[in-house]
PDB file of N, CA and C in Angstrom:
ATOM      1  N   MET L   1     102.979 108.060  98.182  1.00 57.00           N
ATOM      2  CA  MET L   1     102.151 108.552  98.907  1.00 57.00           C
ATOM      3  C   MET L   1     103.464 107.634 100.102  1.00 57.00           C
ATOM      4  N   THR L   2     103.872 108.010 101.186  1.00 57.00           N
ATOM      5  CA  THR L   2     104.259 107.269 102.144  1.00 57.00           C
ATOM      6  C   THR L   2     103.524 107.898 103.017  1.00 57.00           C
ATOM      7  N   LEU L   3     103.299 106.645 104.602  1.00 59.00           N
ATOM      8  CA  LEU L   3     102.417 107.427 105.746  1.00 59.00           C
ATOM      9  C   LEU L   3     103.140 106.545 106.686  1.00 59.00           C
ATOM     10  N   PHE L   4     104.109 107.545 107.918  1.00 60.00           N
ATOM     11  CA  PHE L   4     104.049 107.248 108.840  1.00 60.00           C
ATOM     12  C   PHE L   4     103.036 107.238 109.976  1.00 60.00           C
ATOM     13  N   VAL L   5     103.363 106.036 110.571  1.00 62.00           N
ATOM     14  CA  VAL L   5     102.389 106.405 111.873  1.00 62.00           C
ATOM     15  C   VAL L   5     103.076 105.916 113.054  1.00 62.00           C
ATOM     16  N   PRO L   6     103.061 106.462 113.777  1.00 61.00           N
ATOM     17  CA  PRO L   6     103.214 106.419 115.407  1.00 61.00           C
ATOM     18  C   PRO L   6     101.989 105.970 116.331  1.00 61.00           C
ATOM     19  N   LEU L   7     102.129 104.593 116.429  1.00 59.00           N
ATOM     20  CA  LEU L   7     101.187 104.153 117.450  1.00 59.00           C
ATOM     21  C   LEU L   7     101.154 104.222 119.093  1.00 59.00           C
ATOM     22  N   LEU L   8      99.958 104.520 119.552  1.00 56.00           N
ATOM     23  CA  LEU L   8      99.875 104.285 121.069  1.00 56.00           C
ATOM     24  C   LEU L   8      99.699 102.796 121.104  1.00 56.00           C
ATOM     25  N   SER L   9      97.899 102.751 120.373  1.00 53.00           N
ATOM     26  CA  SER L   9      97.798 100.889 120.534  1.00 53.00           C
ATOM     27  C   SER L   9      97.525 100.566 119.349  1.00 53.00           C
ATOM     28  N   VAL L  10      97.187  99.500 119.749  1.00 50.00           N
ATOM     29  CA  VAL L  10      96.565  98.577 118.358  1.00 50.00           C
ATOM     30  C   VAL L  10      95.411  99.200 118.448  1.00 50.00           C
ATOM     31  N   VAL L  11      94.343  99.831 118.693  1.00 55.00           N
ATOM     32  CA  VAL L  11      93.388 100.409 118.501  1.00 55.00           C
ATOM     33  C   VAL L  11      93.241 101.589 117.112  1.00 55.00           C
ATOM     34  N   SER L  12      94.272 102.170 117.807  1.00 62.00           N
ATOM     35  CA  SER L  12      94.363 103.622 116.404  1.00 62.00           C
ATOM     36  C   SER L  12      94.701 103.114 114.969  1.00 62.00           C
ATOM     37  N   LEU L  13      95.107 101.945 114.739  1.00 70.00           N
ATOM     38  CA  LEU L  13      94.612 101.159 113.750  1.00 70.00           C
ATOM     39  C   LEU L  13      93.869 101.531 112.319  1.00 70.00           C
ATOM     40  N   ASP L  14      92.697 102.339 112.797  1.00 72.00           N
ATOM     41  CA  ASP L  14      91.260 102.207 112.001  1.00 72.00           C
ATOM     42  C   ASP L  14      91.843 103.454 111.165  1.00 72.00           C
ATOM     43  N   PRO L  15      92.729 104.759 111.794  1.00 74.00           N
ATOM     44  CA  PRO L  15      92.858 105.741 110.861  1.00 74.00           C
ATOM     45  C   PRO L  15      93.202 105.219 109.333  1.00 74.00           C
ATOM     46  N   VAL L  16      94.395 104.857 109.649  1.00 80.00           N
ATOM     47  CA  VAL L  16      95.360 104.231 108.742  1.00 80.00           C
ATOM     48  C   VAL L  16      94.318 103.162 107.274  1.00 80.00           C
ATOM     49  N   VAL L  17      93.528 102.538 107.630  1.00 84.00           N
ATOM     50  CA  VAL L  17      92.636 102.105 106.360  1.00 84.00           C
ATOM     51  C   VAL L  17      92.181 102.614 105.228  1.00 84.00           C
ATOM     52  N   GLY L  18      91.838 103.582 104.844  1.00 84.00           N
ATOM     53  CA  GLY L  18      92.245 104.377 104.103  1.00 84.00           C
ATOM     54  C   GLY L  18      93.150 105.053 103.634  1.00 84.00           C
ATOM     55  N   ALA L  19      94.062 105.031 104.866  1.00 85.00           N
ATOM     56  CA  ALA L  19      95.729 105.084 103.509  1.00 85.00           C
ATOM     57  C   ALA L  19      95.762 103.743 102.429  1.00 85.00           C
ATOM     58  N   ILE L  20      95.680 102.646 103.542  1.00 86.00           N
ATOM     59  CA  ILE L  20      96.341 101.134 103.104  1.00 86.00           C
ATOM     60  C   ILE L  20      95.202 100.703 102.081  1.00 86.00           C
ATOM     61  N   SER L  21      94.195 101.627 101.747  1.00 86.00           N
ATOM     62  CA  SER L  21      93.003 100.882 100.865  1.00 86.00           C
ATOM     63  C   SER L  21      92.893 101.790  99.655  1.00 86.00           C
ATOM     64  N   ALA L  22      94.121 103.252  99.518  1.00 87.00           N
ATOM     65  CA  ALA L  22      94.092 103.756  98.357  1.00 87.00           C
ATOM     66  C   ALA L  22      95.697 103.847  97.603  1.00 87.00           C
ATOM     67  N   GLY L  23      96.236 102.788  98.517  1.00 87.00           N
ATOM     68  CA  GLY L  23      97.100 102.250  97.616  1.00 87.00           C
ATOM     69  C   GLY L  23      98.546 103.041  98.460  1.00 87.00           C
ATOM     70  N   ASN L  24      98.613 103.646  99.390  1.00 87.00           N
ATOM     71  CA  ASN L  24      99.923 104.159  99.891  1.00 87.00           C
ATOM     72  C   ASN L  24     100.551 103.152 100.909  1.00 87.00           C
ATOM     73  N   ALA L  25     102.091 103.383 100.943  1.00 89.00           N
ATOM     74  CA  ALA L  25     103.010 102.795 102.107  1.00 89.00           C
ATOM     75  C   ALA L  25     102.912 103.043 103.150  1.00 89.00           C
ATOM     76  N   ILE L  26     102.850 102.286 104.397  1.00 88.00           N
ATOM     77  CA  ILE L  26     102.543 102.406 104.840  1.00 88.00           C
ATOM     78  C   ILE L  26     103.544 101.774 105.890  1.00 88.00           C
ATOM     79  N   VAL L  27     104.069 102.369 106.909  1.00 88.00           N
ATOM     80  CA  VAL L  27     105.030 102.290 108.099  1.00 88.00           C
ATOM     81  C   VAL L  27     104.442 102.382 109.007  1.00 88.00           C
ATOM     82  N   LEU L  28     103.517 102.026 110.585  1.00 88.00           N
ATOM     83  CA  LEU L  28     103.509 101.268 111.507  1.00 88.00           C
ATOM     84  C   LEU L  28     104.863 101.220 112.669  1.00 88.00           C
ATOM     85  N   LYS L  29     104.452 102.496 113.916  1.00 86.00           N
ATOM     86  CA  LYS L  29     105.286 101.840 115.168  1.00 86.00           C
ATOM     87  C   LYS L  29     104.604 102.038 115.858  1.00 86.00           C
ATOM     88  N   PRO L  30     104.316 100.816 116.514  1.00 85.00           N
ATOM     89  CA  PRO L  30     103.828 101.040 117.615  1.00 85.00           C
ATOM     90  C   PRO L  30     104.696 101.530 118.774  1.00 85.00           C
ATOM     91  N   SER L  31     104.015 101.308 120.041  1.00 84.00           N
ATOM     92  CA  SER L  31     104.280 101.842 121.336  1.00 84.00           C
ATOM     93  C   SER L  31     105.186 101.071 122.098  1.00 84.00           C
ATOM     94  N   GLU L  32     106.494 101.412 122.501  1.00 85.00           N
ATOM     95  CA  GLU L  32     107.159 100.187 122.982  1.00 85.00           C
ATOM     96  C   GLU L  32     106.588 100.523 124.795  1.00 85.00           C
ATOM     97  N   MET L  33     105.759 101.295 124.885  1.00 83.00           N
ATOM     98  CA  MET L  33     104.685 100.960 126.483  1.00 83.00           C
ATOM     99  C   MET L  33     104.107  99.243 126.809  1.00 83.00           C
ATOM    100  N   ALA L  34     103.995  98.837 124.954  1.00 84.00           N
ATOM    101  CA  ALA L  34     103.465  98.193 125.024  1.00 84.00           C
ATOM    102  C   ALA L  34     103.942  96.834 124.003  1.00 84.00           C
ATOM    103  N   PRO L  35     104.487  96.103 124.623  1.00 89.00           N
ATOM    104  CA  PRO L  35     105.912  95.225 123.785  1.00 89.00           C
ATOM    105  C   PRO L  35     104.915  94.101 123.245  1.00 89.00           C
ATOM    106  N   ALA L  36     103.872  93.359 124.180  1.00 89.00           N
ATOM    107  CA  ALA L  36     103.087  92.578 123.700  1.00 89.00           C
ATOM    108  C   ALA L  36     102.777  92.484 122.762  1.00 89.00           C
ATOM    109  N   SER L  37     101.957  93.838 122.464  1.00 85.00           N
ATOM    110  CA  SER L  37     101.073  94.244 121.075  1.00 85.00           C
ATOM    111  C   SER L  37     101.908  94.773 119.595  1.00 85.00           C
ATOM    112  N   SER L  38     102.724  95.399 120.213  1.00 87.00           N
ATOM    113  CA  SER L  38     103.818  95.649 119.180  1.00 87.00           C
ATOM    114  C   SER L  38     104.533  94.298 118.740  1.00 87.00           C
ATOM    115  N   SER L  39     105.134  93.276 119.471  1.00 93.00           N
ATOM    116  CA  SER L  39     105.160  92.409 118.971  1.00 93.00           C
ATOM    117  C   SER L  39     103.925  91.250 117.946  1.00 93.00           C
ATOM    118  N   LEU L  40     103.109  91.508 118.432  1.00 90.00           N
ATOM    119  CA  LEU L  40     101.134  91.064 117.611  1.00 90.00           C
ATOM    120  C   LEU L  40     101.404  91.670 116.420  1.00 90.00           C
ATOM    121  N   LEU L  41     101.066  92.850 116.313  1.00 88.00           N
ATOM    122  CA  LEU L  41     101.467  93.696 114.997  1.00 88.00           C
ATOM    123  C   LEU L  41     102.199  93.251 114.399  1.00 88.00           C
ATOM    124  N   ALA L  42     103.227  93.301 114.796  1.00 92.00           N
ATOM    125  CA  ALA L  42     104.497  93.350 113.090  1.00 92.00           C
ATOM    126  C   ALA L  42     104.545  91.953 113.391  1.00 92.00           C
ATOM    127  N   LYS L  43     103.850  90.626 114.117  1.00 94.00           N
ATOM    128  CA  LYS L  43     103.684  89.614 113.307  1.00 94.00           C
ATOM    129  C   LYS L  43     102.626  89.175 112.035  1.00 94.00           C
ATOM    130  N   LEU L  44     101.734  90.233 112.919  1.00 91.00           N
ATOM    131  CA  LEU L  44     100.044  89.852 111.959  1.00 91.00           C
ATOM    132  C   LEU L  44     100.382  90.604 110.588  1.00 91.00           C
ATOM    133  N   VAL L  45     100.622  91.355 110.846  1.00 90.00           N
ATOM    134  CA  VAL L  45     101.432  92.527 109.658  1.00 90.00           C
ATOM    135  C   VAL L  45     102.386  91.945 108.474  1.00 90.00           C
ATOM    136  N   ALA L  46     103.393  90.825 108.882  1.00 94.00           N
ATOM    137  CA  ALA L  46     104.332  90.105 107.875  1.00 94.00           C
ATOM    138  C   ALA L  46     103.141  88.849 107.914  1.00 94.00           C
ATOM    139  N   ASP L  47     102.346  87.711 108.225  1.00 95.00           N
ATOM    140  CA  ASP L  47     101.910  86.625 108.365  1.00 95.00           C
ATOM    141  C   ASP L  47     100.587  87.489 107.017  1.00 95.00           C
ATOM    142  N   TYR L  48      99.767  89.162 107.248  1.00 92.00           N
ATOM    143  CA  TYR L  48      98.794  88.902 106.375  1.00 92.00           C
ATOM    144  C   TYR L  48      98.806  89.731 105.551  1.00 92.00           C
ATOM    145  N   LEU L  49      99.175  90.972 105.763  1.00 89.00           N
ATOM    146  CA  LEU L  49      99.024  91.774 104.644  1.00 89.00           C
ATOM    147  C   LEU L  49     100.970  91.992 104.111  1.00 89.00           C
ATOM    148  N   ASP L  50     100.351  92.789 103.137  1.00 89.00           N
ATOM    149  CA  ASP L  50     101.250  92.486 101.942  1.00 89.00           C
ATOM    150  C   ASP L  50     102.780  93.375 102.276  1.00 89.00           C
ATOM    151  N   SER L  51     103.857  93.208 102.993  1.00 87.00           N
ATOM    152  CA  SER L  51     105.107  93.509 103.181  1.00 87.00           C
ATOM    153  C   SER L  51     106.255  94.641 102.373  1.00 87.00           C
ATOM    154  N   SER L  52     105.629  94.321 100.990  1.00 89.00           N
ATOM    155  CA  SER L  52     106.687  95.202 100.374  1.00 89.00           C
ATOM    156  C   SER L  52     105.909  97.017 100.061  1.00 89.00           C
ATOM    157  N   CYS L  53     104.990  96.952 101.275  1.00 89.00           N
ATOM    158  CA  CYS L  53     103.850  98.142 100.913  1.00 89.00           C
ATOM    159  C   CYS L  53     104.006  99.097 103.038  1.00 89.00           C
ATOM    160  N   ILE L  54     103.958  97.948 103.565  1.00 90.00           N
ATOM    161  CA  ILE L  54     102.648  97.884 105.172  1.00 90.00           C
ATOM    162  C   ILE L  54     103.893  97.606 105.658  1.00 90.00           C
ATOM    163  N   LYS L  55     105.081  98.563 106.712  1.00 91.00           N
ATOM    164  CA  LYS L  55     106.376  97.961 107.628  1.00 91.00           C
ATOM    165  C   LYS L  55     105.761  98.361 108.805  1.00 91.00           C
ATOM    166  N   VAL L  56     106.242  97.448 110.053  1.00 91.00           N
ATOM    167  CA  VAL L  56     106.117  97.309 111.070  1.00 91.00           C
ATOM    168  C   VAL L  56     107.395  97.710 112.084  1.00 91.00           C
ATOM    169  N   VAL L  57     108.061  98.776 112.571  1.00 92.00           N
ATOM    170  CA  VAL L  57     108.920  99.320 113.027  1.00 92.00           C
ATOM    171  C   VAL L  57     108.916  98.922 114.838  1.00 92.00           C
ATOM    172  N   GLU L  58     109.898  98.262 115.358  1.00 93.00           N
ATOM    173  CA  GLU L  58     109.076  98.318 116.431  1.00 93.00           C
ATOM    174  C   GLU L  58     110.755  99.095 117.069  1.00 93.00           C
ATOM    175  N   GLY L  59     110.936  99.117 118.684  1.00 90.00           N
ATOM    176  CA  GLY L  59     111.597  99.780 119.030  1.00 90.00           C
ATOM    177  C   GLY L  59     110.834 100.797 119.873  1.00 90.00           C
ATOM    178  N   ALA L  60     112.606 102.021 120.644  1.00 88.00           N
ATOM    179  CA  ALA L  60     111.676 102.992 121.845  1.00 88.00           C
ATOM    180  C   ALA L  60     112.507 104.075 121.058  1.00 88.00           C
ATOM    181  N   VAL L  61     113.201 105.032 121.409  1.00 84.00           N
ATOM    182  CA  VAL L  61     113.461 106.429 121.240  1.00 84.00           C
ATOM    183  C   VAL L  61     114.258 106.550 120.171  1.00 84.00           C
ATOM    184  N   PRO L  62     115.724 105.174 119.816  1.00 89.00           N
ATOM    185  CA  PRO L  62     116.508 105.390 118.933  1.00 89.00           C
ATOM    186  C   PRO L  62     115.494 105.523 117.501  1.00 89.00           C
ATOM    187  N   GLU L  63     115.123 104.088 117.438  1.00 89.00           N
ATOM    188  CA  GLU L  63     114.353 104.023 116.176  1.00 89.00           C
ATOM    189  C   GLU L  63     112.857 104.898 116.084  1.00 89.00           C
ATOM    190  N   THR L  64     112.398 105.710 117.186  1.00 83.00           N
ATOM    191  CA  THR L  64     111.862 107.056 116.795  1.00 83.00           C
ATOM    192  C   THR L  64     112.393 108.114 115.963  1.00 83.00           C
ATOM    193  N   SER L  65     113.513 108.616 116.837  1.00 83.00           N
ATOM    194  CA  SER L  65     114.331 109.578 115.995  1.00 83.00           C
ATOM    195  C   SER L  65     114.504 109.283 114.579  1.00 83.00           C
ATOM    196  N   ALA L  66     115.279 107.370 114.695  1.00 89.00           N
ATOM    197  CA  ALA L  66     115.475 107.629 112.874  1.00 89.00           C
ATOM    198  C   ALA L  66     114.618 107.721 112.102  1.00 89.00           C
ATOM    199  N   LEU L  67     113.140 106.852 112.097  1.00 87.00           N
ATOM    200  CA  LEU L  67     112.092 107.198 111.546  1.00 87.00           C
ATOM    201  C   LEU L  67     111.797 109.085 111.490  1.00 87.00           C
ATOM    202  N   LEU L  68     111.922 109.540 112.164  1.00 82.00           N
ATOM    203  CA  LEU L  68     111.511 111.307 112.365  1.00 82.00           C
ATOM    204  C   LEU L  68     112.631 111.825 111.032  1.00 82.00           C
ATOM    205  N   GLU L  69     113.583 111.159 111.520  1.00 85.00           N
ATOM    206  CA  GLU L  69     115.014 112.275 110.419  1.00 85.00           C
ATOM    207  C   GLU L  69     114.130 111.529 108.886  1.00 85.00           C
ATOM    208  N   GLN L  70     114.035 110.940 108.410  1.00 87.00           N
ATOM    209  CA  GLN L  70     113.164 110.586 107.373  1.00 87.00           C
ATOM    210  C   GLN L  70     112.216 111.373 106.729  1.00 87.00           C
ATOM    211  N   LYS L  71     112.088 111.003 105.052  1.00 85.00           N
ATOM    212  CA  LYS L  71     111.171 112.302 104.683  1.00 85.00           C
ATOM    213  C   LYS L  71     109.988 111.217 104.703  1.00 85.00           C
ATOM    214  N   TRP L  72     108.734 111.998 104.658  1.00 83.00           N
ATOM    215  CA  TRP L  72     107.308 111.961 104.712  1.00 83.00           C
ATOM    216  C   TRP L  72     106.212 112.503 104.509  1.00 83.00           C
ATOM    217  N   ASP L  73     105.946 112.046 103.706  1.00 84.00           N
ATOM    218  CA  ASP L  73     104.345 112.916 102.997  1.00 84.00           C
ATOM    219  C   ASP L  73     103.897 113.522 103.981  1.00 84.00           C
ATOM    220  N   LYS L  74     102.976 112.505 104.364  1.00 82.00           N
ATOM    221  CA  LYS L  74     102.104 112.820 106.297  1.00 82.00           C
ATOM    222  C   LYS L  74     102.683 111.597 107.121  1.00 82.00           C
ATOM    223  N   ILE L  75     102.567 112.333 108.257  1.00 80.00           N
ATOM    224  CA  ILE L  75     102.274 111.536 109.580  1.00 80.00           C
ATOM    225  C   ILE L  75     100.905 111.324 109.855  1.00 80.00           C
ATOM    226  N   LEU L  76     100.250 110.983 110.264  1.00 78.00           N
ATOM    227  CA  LEU L  76      99.693 110.293 111.472  1.00 78.00           C
ATOM    228  C   LEU L  76     100.194 110.124 112.937  1.00 78.00           C
ATOM    229  N   TYR L  77     100.102 111.167 113.816  1.00 74.00           N
ATOM    230  CA  TYR L  77     100.844 110.995 115.235  1.00 74.00           C
ATOM    231  C   TYR L  77      98.974 110.725 116.236  1.00 74.00           C
ATOM    232  N   THR L  78      99.468 109.541 116.851  1.00 73.00           N
ATOM    233  CA  THR L  78      98.209 109.461 118.079  1.00 73.00           C
ATOM    234  C   THR L  78      98.679 109.547 119.138  1.00 73.00           C
ATOM    235  N   GLY L  79      99.901 109.898 119.825  1.00 69.00           N
ATOM    236  CA  GLY L  79     100.391 109.858 121.327  1.00 69.00           C
ATOM    237  C   GLY L  79     100.203 111.289 121.758  1.00 69.00           C
ATOM    238  N   PRO L  80     101.184 111.585 122.772  1.00 69.00           N
ATOM    239  CA  PRO L  80     100.880 112.118 123.817  1.00 69.00           C
ATOM    240  C   PRO L  80     101.253 113.891 123.447  1.00 69.00           C
ATOM    241  N   LEU L  81     100.166 114.788 123.642  1.00 68.00           N
ATOM    242  CA  LEU L  81     100.482 116.399 123.028  1.00 68.00           C
ATOM    243  C   LEU L  81     101.866 116.837 123.733  1.00 68.00           C
ATOM    244  N   LEU L  82     102.133 116.205 124.650  1.00 64.00           N
ATOM    245  CA  LEU L  82     103.835 116.875 125.301  1.00 64.00           C
ATOM    246  C   LEU L  82     105.053 116.026 124.369  1.00 64.00           C
ATOM    247  N   ILE L  83     105.397 115.213 124.004  1.00 68.00           N
ATOM    248  CA  ILE L  83     105.759 114.884 122.906  1.00 68.00           C
ATOM    249  C   ILE L  83     105.879 115.323 121.875  1.00 68.00           C
ATOM    250  N   TYR L  84     104.432 115.552 121.047  1.00 65.00           N
ATOM    251  CA  TYR L  84     104.263 116.158 119.924  1.00 65.00           C
ATOM    252  C   TYR L  84     104.355 118.072 120.021  1.00 65.00           C
ATOM    253  N   ASN L  85     104.517 118.367 121.287  1.00 68.00           N
ATOM    254  CA  ASN L  85     104.850 119.812 121.268  1.00 68.00           C
ATOM    255  C   ASN L  85     106.726 119.791 121.530  1.00 68.00           C
ATOM    256  N   HIS L  86     107.280 118.557 121.513  1.00 65.00           N
ATOM    257  CA  HIS L  86     108.336 119.172 120.869  1.00 65.00           C
ATOM    258  C   HIS L  86     109.196 118.662 119.675  1.00 65.00           C
ATOM    259  N   LEU L  87     108.305 118.222 118.518  1.00 69.00           N
ATOM    260  CA  LEU L  87     108.837 117.923 118.070  1.00 69.00           C
ATOM    261  C   LEU L  87     109.140 119.159 117.012  1.00 69.00           C
ATOM    262  N   PRO L  88     110.153 119.047 115.910  1.00 67.00           N
ATOM    263  CA  PRO L  88     110.894 120.018 114.985  1.00 67.00           C
ATOM    264  C   PRO L  88     109.137 120.573 114.363  1.00 67.00           C
ATOM    265  N   SER L  89     109.062 122.197 114.023  1.00 66.00           N
ATOM    266  CA  SER L  89     108.172 122.194 113.922  1.00 66.00           C
ATOM    267  C   SER L  89     108.249 122.061 112.115  1.00 66.00           C
ATOM    268  N   PRO L  90     109.444 121.886 111.442  1.00 64.00           N
ATOM    269  CA  PRO L  90     108.870 121.422 110.037  1.00 64.00           C
ATOM    270  C   PRO L  90     109.131 120.483 109.684  1.00 64.00           C
ATOM    271  N   LEU L  91     108.294 118.828 110.738  1.00 66.00           N
ATOM    272  CA  LEU L  91     108.096 117.963 110.953  1.00 66.00           C
ATOM    273  C   LEU L  91     106.548 118.066 110.835  1.00 66.00           C
ATOM    274  N   THR L  92     106.249 118.808 111.902  1.00 64.00           N
ATOM    275  CA  THR L  92     104.748 118.782 112.303  1.00 64.00           C
ATOM    276  C   THR L  92     104.109 119.217 111.218  1.00 64.00           C
ATOM    277  N   GLU L  93     104.527 120.390 110.089  1.00 70.00           N
ATOM    278  CA  GLU L  93     103.787 120.547 108.506  1.00 70.00           C
ATOM    279  C   GLU L  93     103.339 118.894 108.272  1.00 70.00           C
ATOM    280  N   SER L  94     103.682 118.236 108.154  1.00 66.00           N
ATOM    281  CA  SER L  94     103.350 116.588 107.931  1.00 66.00           C
ATOM    282  C   SER L  94     102.399 115.774 108.169  1.00 66.00           C
ATOM    283  N   PHE L  95     102.195 116.837 109.512  1.00 65.00           N
ATOM    284  CA  PHE L  95     100.792 115.600 110.111  1.00 65.00           C
ATOM    285  C   PHE L  95      99.273 115.429 109.927  1.00 65.00           C
ATOM    286  N   MET L  96      98.892 114.711 109.472  1.00 58.00           N
ATOM    287  CA  MET L  96      97.540 115.190 109.268  1.00 58.00           C
ATOM    288  C   MET L  96      97.159 115.884 109.712  1.00 58.00           C
ATOM    289  N   SER L  97      95.509 116.298 109.829  1.00 53.00           N
ATOM    290  CA  SER L  97      94.744 116.971 110.597  1.00 53.00           C
ATOM    291  C   SER L  97      93.732 116.209 110.756  1.00 53.00           C
TER     292      SER L  97
END
């Protein structure tokens, strides 16, 4: 299974621990509103975790849009409800509850 996780803060990593320990591939998208945290997360993941199954994608709207165009088994979204409400309905069917 692949899991796409847009993050608003580093603290939001807690929900992906189970997915990682179950052997799933993970893509983390930290918030562009916290560039220092985003860069640190990308560095720590690259240095200490298996880069063949855990990736960090940094960026803003263009990068997020490109990620959302991909097929995902599940999406764990931790962002504002305002943005969630503007996502296409077929996409939100992949969201984890």
